PDB file of C-alpha atoms in Angstrom:
ATOM      1  CA  MET J   1     -13.208   2.488 -23.751  1.00 64.00           C
ATOM      2  CA  ASP J   2     -12.580   1.920 -27.431  1.00 80.00           C
ATOM      3  CA  LEU J   3     -13.533  -1.135 -29.466  1.00 82.00           C
ATOM      4  CA  ALA J   4     -10.054  -2.677 -29.427  1.00 81.00           C
ATOM      5  CA  ALA J   5      -9.918  -2.554 -25.634  1.00 83.00           C
ATOM      6  CA  GLN J   6     -13.364  -4.149 -25.330  1.00 82.00           C
ATOM      7  CA  LEU J   7     -12.401  -6.912 -27.753  1.00 78.00           C
ATOM      8  CA  ALA J   8      -9.166  -7.540 -25.858  1.00 80.00           C
ATOM      9  CA  GLN J   9     -11.089  -7.773 -22.603  1.00 83.00           C
ATOM     10  CA  ASN J  10     -13.941  -9.995 -23.864  1.00 85.00           C
ATOM     11  CA  TRP J  11     -12.203 -12.259 -26.368  1.00 87.00           C
ATOM     12  CA  SER J  12     -13.158 -15.388 -24.431  1.00 88.00           C
ATOM     13  CA  VAL J  13     -16.875 -14.773 -25.072  1.00 89.00           C
ATOM     14  CA  GLY J  14     -16.238 -14.653 -28.811  1.00 88.00           C
ATOM     15  CA  VAL J  15     -14.166 -17.831 -28.690  1.00 92.00           C
ATOM     16  CA  PHE J  16     -16.917 -19.554 -26.721  1.00 93.00           C
ATOM     17  CA  ILE J  17     -19.612 -18.552 -29.251  1.00 94.00           C
ATOM     18  CA  VAL J  18     -17.480 -19.712 -32.187  1.00 95.00           C
ATOM     19  CA  ALA J  19     -16.709 -23.016 -30.421  1.00 97.00           C
ATOM     20  CA  VAL J  20     -20.404 -23.651 -29.676  1.00 97.00           C
ATOM     21  CA  LEU J  21     -21.430 -22.942 -33.270  1.00 97.00           C
ATOM     22  CA  ALA J  22     -18.624 -25.190 -34.595  1.00 98.00           C
ATOM     23  CA  LEU J  23     -19.610 -28.014 -32.239  1.00 97.00           C
ATOM     24  CA  CYS J  24     -23.303 -27.765 -33.214  1.00 96.00           C
ATOM     25  CA  THR J  25     -22.418 -27.748 -36.914  1.00 97.00           C
ATOM     26  CA  PHE J  26     -20.149 -30.770 -36.456  1.00 97.00           C
ATOM     27  CA  MET J  27     -22.796 -32.763 -34.567  1.00 95.00           C
ATOM     28  CA  VAL J  28     -25.559 -32.067 -37.095  1.00 94.00           C
ATOM     29  CA  THR J  29     -23.274 -32.867 -40.031  1.00 94.00           C
ATOM     30  CA  ALA J  30     -21.889 -36.045 -38.435  1.00 93.00           C
ATOM     31  CA  SER J  31     -25.344 -37.367 -37.587  1.00 90.00           C
ATOM     32  CA  ALA J  32     -26.568 -36.664 -41.122  1.00 88.00           C
ATOM     33  CA  LEU J  33     -23.582 -38.460 -42.663  1.00 90.00           C
ATOM     34  CA  LEU J  34     -23.276 -41.371 -40.246  1.00 88.00           C
ATOM     35  CA  GLY J  35     -26.914 -41.864 -39.237  1.00 80.00           C
ATOM     36  CA  GLY J  36     -29.020 -44.768 -40.396  1.00 74.00           C
ATOM     37  CA  ARG J  37     -31.309 -44.405 -43.349  1.00 75.00           C
ATOM     38  CA  ALA J  38     -33.606 -47.381 -42.825  1.00 73.00           C
ATOM     39  CA  TRP J  39     -37.250 -46.912 -43.746  1.00 75.00           C
ATOM     40  CA  GLY J  40     -40.213 -49.162 -43.284  1.00 73.00           C
ATOM     41  CA  HIS J  41     -43.182 -49.977 -41.096  1.00 71.00           C
ATOM     42  CA  ASN J  42     -41.107 -51.163 -38.134  1.00 69.00           C
ATOM     43  CA  LYS J  43     -38.959 -48.040 -38.266  1.00 70.00           C
ATOM     44  CA  GLU J  44     -42.062 -45.850 -38.142  1.00 69.00           C
ATOM     45  CA  THR J  45     -43.682 -47.517 -35.095  1.00 69.00           C
ATOM     46  CA  PRO J  46     -43.048 -45.988 -31.684  1.00 68.00           C
ATOM     47  CA  TYR J  47     -40.810 -47.912 -29.310  1.00 69.00           C
ATOM     48  CA  GLU J  48     -42.723 -49.043 -26.236  1.00 68.00           C
ATOM     49  CA  SER J  49     -40.015 -50.850 -24.238  1.00 72.00           C
ATOM     50  CA  GLY J  50     -40.406 -54.081 -26.164  1.00 70.00           C
ATOM     51  CA  ILE J  51     -44.189 -54.143 -25.953  1.00 73.00           C
ATOM     52  CA  VAL J  52     -46.158 -54.143 -29.175  1.00 72.00           C
ATOM     53  CA  PRO J  53     -47.812 -50.726 -29.360  1.00 68.00           C
ATOM     54  CA  ALA J  54     -51.595 -50.584 -29.341  1.00 72.00           C
ATOM     55  CA  GLY J  55     -53.502 -47.701 -30.821  1.00 70.00           C
ATOM     56  CA  SER J  56     -52.227 -44.483 -32.275  1.00 71.00           C
ATOM     57  CA  ALA J  57     -49.188 -42.638 -30.974  1.00 65.00           C
ATOM     58  CA  HIS J  58     -50.925 -39.368 -31.774  1.00 75.00           C
ATOM     59  CA  GLN J  59     -53.302 -39.100 -28.845  1.00 76.00           C
ATOM     60  CA  ARG J  60     -55.093 -35.914 -27.996  1.00 78.00           C
ATOM     61  CA  PHE J  61     -54.830 -34.698 -24.453  1.00 75.00           C
ATOM     62  CA  SER J  62     -57.377 -32.632 -22.650  1.00 75.00           C
ATOM     63  CA  VAL J  63     -56.808 -28.904 -22.383  1.00 75.00           C
ATOM     64  CA  LYS J  64     -56.861 -29.361 -18.605  1.00 75.00           C
ATOM     65  CA  PHE J  65     -53.577 -31.279 -18.862  1.00 79.00           C
ATOM     66  CA  TYR J  66     -51.891 -28.344 -20.563  1.00 80.00           C
ATOM     67  CA  MET J  67     -53.427 -25.868 -18.115  1.00 79.00           C
ATOM     68  CA  VAL J  68     -52.053 -27.768 -15.132  1.00 78.00           C
ATOM     69  CA  ALA J  69     -48.666 -28.122 -16.846  1.00 81.00           C
ATOM     70  CA  MET J  70     -48.480 -24.375 -17.527  1.00 80.00           C
ATOM     71  CA  LEU J  71     -49.547 -23.546 -13.988  1.00 82.00           C
ATOM     72  CA  PHE J  72     -46.879 -25.891 -12.651  1.00 84.00           C
ATOM     73  CA  VAL J  73     -44.181 -24.221 -14.737  1.00 82.00           C
ATOM     74  CA  ILE J  74     -45.336 -20.735 -13.765  1.00 80.00           C
ATOM     75  CA  PHE J  75     -45.438 -21.464 -10.035  1.00 81.00           C
ATOM     76  CA  ASP J  76     -42.208 -23.459 -10.204  1.00 84.00           C
ATOM     77  CA  VAL J  77     -40.325 -20.586 -11.841  1.00 83.00           C
ATOM     78  CA  GLU J  78     -41.787 -18.130  -9.364  1.00 84.00           C
ATOM     79  CA  ALA J  79     -40.564 -20.343  -6.537  1.00 84.00           C
ATOM     80  CA  LEU J  80     -37.048 -19.833  -7.915  1.00 85.00           C
ATOM     81  CA  TYR J  81     -37.434 -16.106  -7.351  1.00 85.00           C
ATOM     82  CA  LEU J  82     -38.326 -16.811  -3.733  1.00 86.00           C
ATOM     83  CA  PHE J  83     -35.205 -18.969  -3.335  1.00 87.00           C
ATOM     84  CA  GLY J  84     -33.109 -16.066  -4.572  1.00 86.00           C
ATOM     85  CA  TRP J  85     -34.816 -13.782  -2.103  1.00 86.00           C
ATOM     86  CA  ALA J  86     -34.245 -16.265   0.728  1.00 87.00           C
ATOM     87  CA  ILE J  87     -30.527 -16.344  -0.007  1.00 89.00           C
ATOM     88  CA  SER J  88     -30.217 -12.549   0.037  1.00 88.00           C
ATOM     89  CA  ILE J  89     -32.578 -11.872   2.934  1.00 85.00           C
ATOM     90  CA  ARG J  90     -29.942 -10.164   5.088  1.00 88.00           C
ATOM     91  CA  GLU J  91     -28.968  -7.746   2.320  1.00 91.00           C
ATOM     92  CA  THR J  92     -32.532  -6.849   1.341  1.00 88.00           C
ATOM     93  CA  GLY J  93     -33.817  -6.246   4.882  1.00 90.00           C
ATOM     94  CA  TRP J  94     -37.372  -5.068   5.500  1.00 91.00           C
ATOM     95  CA  THR J  95     -37.770  -3.804   1.960  1.00 91.00           C
ATOM     96  CA  GLY J  96     -37.079  -7.286   0.616  1.00 89.00           C
ATOM     97  CA  LEU J  97     -39.439  -8.849   3.141  1.00 89.00           C
ATOM     98  CA  ILE J  98     -42.260  -6.493   2.157  1.00 92.00           C
ATOM     99  CA  GLY J  99     -41.568  -7.108  -1.542  1.00 90.00           C
ATOM    100  CA  ALA J 100     -41.551 -10.881  -1.066  1.00 89.00           C
ATOM    101  CA  THR J 101     -44.764 -10.697   0.958  1.00 91.00           C
ATOM    102  CA  ILE J 102     -46.484  -8.737  -1.809  1.00 93.00           C
ATOM    103  CA  PHE J 103     -45.130 -11.254  -4.340  1.00 89.00           C
ATOM    104  CA  ILE J 104     -46.501 -14.181  -2.328  1.00 89.00           C
ATOM    105  CA  PHE J 105     -49.919 -12.527  -1.986  1.00 91.00           C
ATOM    106  CA  ILE J 106     -50.037 -11.951  -5.754  1.00 89.00           C
ATOM    107  CA  LEU J 107     -49.226 -15.650  -6.275  1.00 86.00           C
ATOM    108  CA  LEU J 108     -51.875 -16.627  -3.751  1.00 87.00           C
ATOM    109  CA  ALA J 109     -54.469 -14.428  -5.485  1.00 89.00           C
ATOM    110  CA  GLY J 110     -53.580 -16.055  -8.811  1.00 84.00           C
ATOM    111  CA  LEU J 111     -53.886 -19.520  -7.311  1.00 84.00           C
ATOM    112  CA  ILE J 112     -57.274 -18.709  -5.778  1.00 88.00           C
ATOM    113  CA  TYR J 113     -58.455 -17.297  -9.108  1.00 86.00           C
ATOM    114  CA  ASP J 114     -57.269 -20.415 -10.964  1.00 81.00           C
ATOM    115  CA  SER J 115     -59.066 -22.594  -8.450  1.00 82.00           C
ATOM    116  CA  ARG J 116     -62.313 -20.630  -8.735  1.00 86.00           C
ATOM    117  CA  VAL J 117     -62.408 -20.674 -12.537  1.00 82.00           C
ATOM    118  CA  GLY J 118     -61.819 -24.433 -12.495  1.00 77.00           C
ATOM    119  CA  ALA J 119     -58.306 -24.516 -13.980  1.00 75.00           C
ATOM    120  CA  LEU J 120     -57.224 -26.992 -11.307  1.00 74.00           C
ATOM    121  CA  ASP J 121     -60.217 -29.334 -11.647  1.00 75.00           C
ATOM    122  CA  TRP J 122     -59.434 -32.557 -13.476  1.00 71.00           C
ATOM    123  CA  VAL J 123     -62.984 -33.821 -13.592  1.00 71.00           C
ATOM    124  CA  PRO J 124     -65.748 -31.665 -15.054  1.00 65.00           C
ATOM    125  CA  LYS J 125     -68.528 -30.734 -12.699  1.00 67.00           C
ATOM    126  CA  ARG J 126     -71.780 -32.656 -13.016  1.00 69.00           C
ATOM    127  CA  ARG J 127     -74.537 -30.816 -14.744  1.00 67.00           C
ATOM    128  CA  VAL J 128     -77.746 -30.594 -12.865  1.00 63.00           C
ATOM    129  CA  GLN J 129     -80.491 -31.959 -15.099  1.00 63.00           C
ATOM    130  CA  PRO J 130     -83.788 -30.160 -14.653  1.00 61.00           C
ATOM    131  CA  ASP J 131     -86.786 -32.395 -14.149  1.00 61.00           C
ATOM    132  CA  ARG J 132     -88.190 -33.205 -17.546  1.00 57.00           C
ATOM    133  CA  VAL J 133     -91.471 -34.473 -16.141  1.00 55.00           C
ATOM    134  CA  HIS J 134     -93.898 -31.588 -16.037  1.00 54.00           C
ATOM    135  CA  GLN J 135     -96.578 -31.805 -13.435  1.00 55.00           C
ATOM    136  CA  PRO J 136    -100.085 -31.145 -14.700  1.00 56.00           C
ATOM    137  CA  ALA J 137    -101.540 -27.828 -13.788  1.00 54.00           C
ATOM    138  CA  GLN J 138    -103.599 -27.817 -10.620  1.00 56.00           C
ATOM    139  CA  ARG J 139    -107.271 -27.232 -11.289  1.00 55.00           C
ATOM    140  CA  ASP J 140    -109.091 -24.892  -9.136  1.00 54.00           C
ATOM    141  CA  GLN J 141    -111.718 -26.626  -6.964  1.00 56.00           C
ATOM    142  CA  ALA J 142    -114.295 -23.996  -7.856  1.00 54.00           C
ATOM    143  CA  ASP J 143    -114.261 -25.052 -11.516  1.00 54.00           C
ATOM    144  CA  ASN J 144    -115.755 -28.519 -10.731  1.00 52.00           C
TER     145      ASN J 144
END
């Protein structure tokens, strides 16, 4: 197939790409021209549904929050693969069932590993404090 035939067959993709780029350019330009340019302290404060904000808007979150969020995204996306497999179960047959079973066991192994390393724990484990009181050495009765 030559280039002219491919272009004639796929012209709609090119039109779509050009239309998307034109729309994005229009929206960015229109917002820059028509948008407000107010500056000041009230413009800089975060909007809290009518409540006066307290504290800084730049709070630091624990790494555990991000770990749980990443694990959620990973397992959520992998669940989508299982939905696709469930839809095509008749076409894939036993091979698909074995593949999905292996996939589920890999996910389960990852979840067990994450649980064992503490990626799913929100609260840090308590440290066991060794006794700081040292008992005096026992004297031998023969020494007295």
